[in-house]
PDB file of C-alpha atoms in Angstrom:
ATOM      1  CA  UNK W1113       0.103   0.322  -0.128  1.00 39.00           C
ATOM      2  CA  UNK W1114       1.633   3.468  -0.904  1.00 48.00           C
ATOM      3  CA  UNK W1115       1.787   6.033   1.943  1.00 52.00           C
ATOM      4  CA  UNK W1116       0.900   9.205   0.199  1.00 49.00           C
ATOM      5  CA  UNK W1117      -2.959  11.024   1.469  1.00 49.00           C
ATOM      6  CA  UNK W1118      -4.024  12.823  -0.128  1.00 45.00           C
ATOM      7  CA  UNK W1119      -6.167  15.382   1.446  1.00 43.00           C
ATOM      8  CA  UNK W1120      -6.126  17.838  -0.863  1.00 48.00           C
ATOM      9  CA  UNK W1121      -3.672  17.128  -3.641  1.00 53.00           C
ATOM     10  CA  UNK W1122      -0.828  17.779  -2.927  1.00 54.00           C
ATOM     11  CA  UNK W1123       0.562  15.443  -0.211  1.00 78.00           C
ATOM     12  CA  UNK W1124       3.702  13.227  -1.887  1.00 89.00           C
ATOM     13  CA  UNK W1125       6.006  10.528  -0.584  1.00 90.00           C
ATOM     14  CA  UNK W1126       9.762  11.218  -0.234  1.00 95.00           C
ATOM     15  CA  UNK W1127      12.462   8.443  -0.140  1.00 96.00           C
ATOM     16  CA  UNK W1128      15.785   7.668  -0.880  1.00 97.00           C
ATOM     17  CA  UNK W1129      17.246   5.584  -3.939  1.00 97.00           C
ATOM     18  CA  UNK W1130      18.628   2.489  -2.553  1.00 97.00           C
ATOM     19  CA  UNK W1131      19.196   0.867  -6.374  1.00 97.00           C
ATOM     20  CA  UNK W1132      19.071   2.646  -9.830  1.00 95.00           C
ATOM     21  CA  UNK W1133      19.389   0.859 -13.221  1.00 95.00           C
ATOM     22  CA  UNK W1134      17.757   0.851 -16.086  1.00 93.00           C
ATOM     23  CA  UNK W1135      15.699  -1.660 -17.262  1.00 92.00           C
ATOM     24  CA  UNK W1136      15.842  -4.337 -20.527  1.00 92.00           C
ATOM     25  CA  UNK W1137      13.313  -2.004 -21.976  1.00 91.00           C
ATOM     26  CA  UNK W1138      15.568   1.323 -21.684  1.00 90.00           C
ATOM     27  CA  UNK W1139      13.452   2.861 -18.691  1.00 92.00           C
ATOM     28  CA  UNK W1140      14.687   3.785 -15.744  1.00 93.00           C
ATOM     29  CA  UNK W1141      13.634   1.572 -12.857  1.00 95.00           C
ATOM     30  CA  UNK W1142      14.104   3.149  -9.053  1.00 96.00           C
ATOM     31  CA  UNK W1143      14.632   0.102  -5.851  1.00 97.00           C
ATOM     32  CA  UNK W1144      13.340   3.111  -3.206  1.00 97.00           C
ATOM     33  CA  UNK W1145      14.367   2.628   0.622  1.00 95.00           C
ATOM     34  CA  UNK W1146      11.396   1.112   2.230  1.00 93.00           C
ATOM     35  CA  UNK W1147      11.414  -1.387  -0.584  1.00 95.00           C
ATOM     36  CA  UNK W1148       9.433  -0.047  -3.253  1.00 95.00           C
ATOM     37  CA  UNK W1149      10.273  -0.350  -6.824  1.00 97.00           C
ATOM     38  CA  UNK W1150       9.336   2.128  -8.839  1.00 96.00           C
ATOM     39  CA  UNK W1151       9.575   2.467 -13.192  1.00 95.00           C
ATOM     40  CA  UNK W1152       8.992   5.281 -15.622  1.00 92.00           C
ATOM     41  CA  UNK W1153       6.320   4.665 -18.437  1.00 89.00           C
ATOM     42  CA  UNK W1154       8.709   6.402 -20.669  1.00 83.00           C
ATOM     43  CA  UNK W1155      12.853   5.758 -21.545  1.00 73.00           C
ATOM     44  CA  UNK W1156      13.887   9.959 -20.123  1.00 72.00           C
ATOM     45  CA  UNK W1157      16.603  10.852 -20.511  1.00 78.00           C
ATOM     46  CA  UNK W1158      17.546  12.466 -16.565  1.00 80.00           C
ATOM     47  CA  UNK W1159      20.049  15.804 -16.226  1.00 77.00           C
ATOM     48  CA  UNK W1160      21.820  13.698 -13.455  1.00 81.00           C
ATOM     49  CA  UNK W1161      22.368  10.819 -13.029  1.00 85.00           C
ATOM     50  CA  UNK W1162      20.185   9.032 -10.229  1.00 89.00           C
ATOM     51  CA  UNK W1163      22.630   7.203  -7.401  1.00 91.00           C
ATOM     52  CA  UNK W1164      22.333   5.793  -4.298  1.00 95.00           C
ATOM     53  CA  UNK W1165      21.247   8.463  -1.995  1.00 96.00           C
ATOM     54  CA  UNK W1166      19.748  11.033  -4.553  1.00 95.00           C
ATOM     55  CA  UNK W1167      15.779  12.421  -3.182  1.00 96.00           C
ATOM     56  CA  UNK W1168      12.797  11.246  -5.296  1.00 95.00           C
ATOM     57  CA  UNK W1169       9.500  12.698  -4.794  1.00 95.00           C
ATOM     58  CA  UNK W1170       6.101  10.999  -5.880  1.00 95.00           C
ATOM     59  CA  UNK W1171       3.369  12.448  -6.252  1.00 92.00           C
ATOM     60  CA  UNK W1172      -0.499  11.928  -7.769  1.00 90.00           C
ATOM     61  CA  UNK W1173      -1.520  13.770 -10.611  1.00 83.00           C
ATOM     62  CA  UNK W1174      -4.946  15.133 -10.960  1.00 81.00           C
ATOM     63  CA  UNK W1175      -6.039  11.826 -13.098  1.00 83.00           C
ATOM     64  CA  UNK W1176      -4.443   9.097 -10.538  1.00 82.00           C
ATOM     65  CA  UNK W1177      -1.351   8.451 -12.061  1.00 90.00           C
ATOM     66  CA  UNK W1178       2.395   9.268 -10.309  1.00 94.00           C
ATOM     67  CA  UNK W1179       5.084  11.577 -11.532  1.00 92.00           C
ATOM     68  CA  UNK W1180       8.314  10.615  -9.722  1.00 94.00           C
ATOM     69  CA  UNK W1181      10.823  13.433 -10.118  1.00 92.00           C
ATOM     70  CA  UNK W1182      15.102  13.235  -8.525  1.00 92.00           C
ATOM     71  CA  UNK W1183      16.587  15.466  -6.757  1.00 91.00           C
ATOM     72  CA  UNK W1184      14.518  18.540  -7.308  1.00 85.00           C
ATOM     73  CA  UNK W1185      14.257  17.949 -11.719  1.00 84.00           C
ATOM     74  CA  UNK W1186      11.137  18.240 -13.056  1.00 81.00           C
ATOM     75  CA  UNK W1187       9.406  14.656 -12.466  1.00 83.00           C
ATOM     76  CA  UNK W1188       7.776  12.309 -15.149  1.00 90.00           C
ATOM     77  CA  UNK W1189       5.172   9.858 -15.533  1.00 92.00           C
ATOM     78  CA  UNK W1190       6.009   6.729 -12.697  1.00 94.00           C
ATOM     79  CA  UNK W1191       4.532   3.228 -12.173  1.00 94.00           C
ATOM     80  CA  UNK W1192       4.825   1.155  -9.047  1.00 94.00           C
ATOM     81  CA  UNK W1193       5.926  -2.452 -10.025  1.00 95.00           C
ATOM     82  CA  UNK W1194       6.196  -3.411  -6.372  1.00 92.00           C
TER      83      UNK W1194
END
C-alpha cells in the first residue's frame, strides 16, 4: 500500500534511492528505501544520473497516475512495480 495521503491533492511521498538502473527496455527503474520499486513509463534521459542516496519525490497527478522526480528535477510519469 502506497502511503501517499491526498487530503488536498498536494501530498507526496519522499524517499531515497537504494539502487537505480535501466531495465531491458531502456526505462529507468528505482529501488527506494522502504522496498518500493518504481519505473518511468518512458525511456527518459535524465539531467543528472540517479545514484544511491538521491532524493525521490512521488506525487499523484490529477487523473490518478503518478509523477516521480529526482533531486528536484522535473518529474516524469511513473508506475509502481512493487
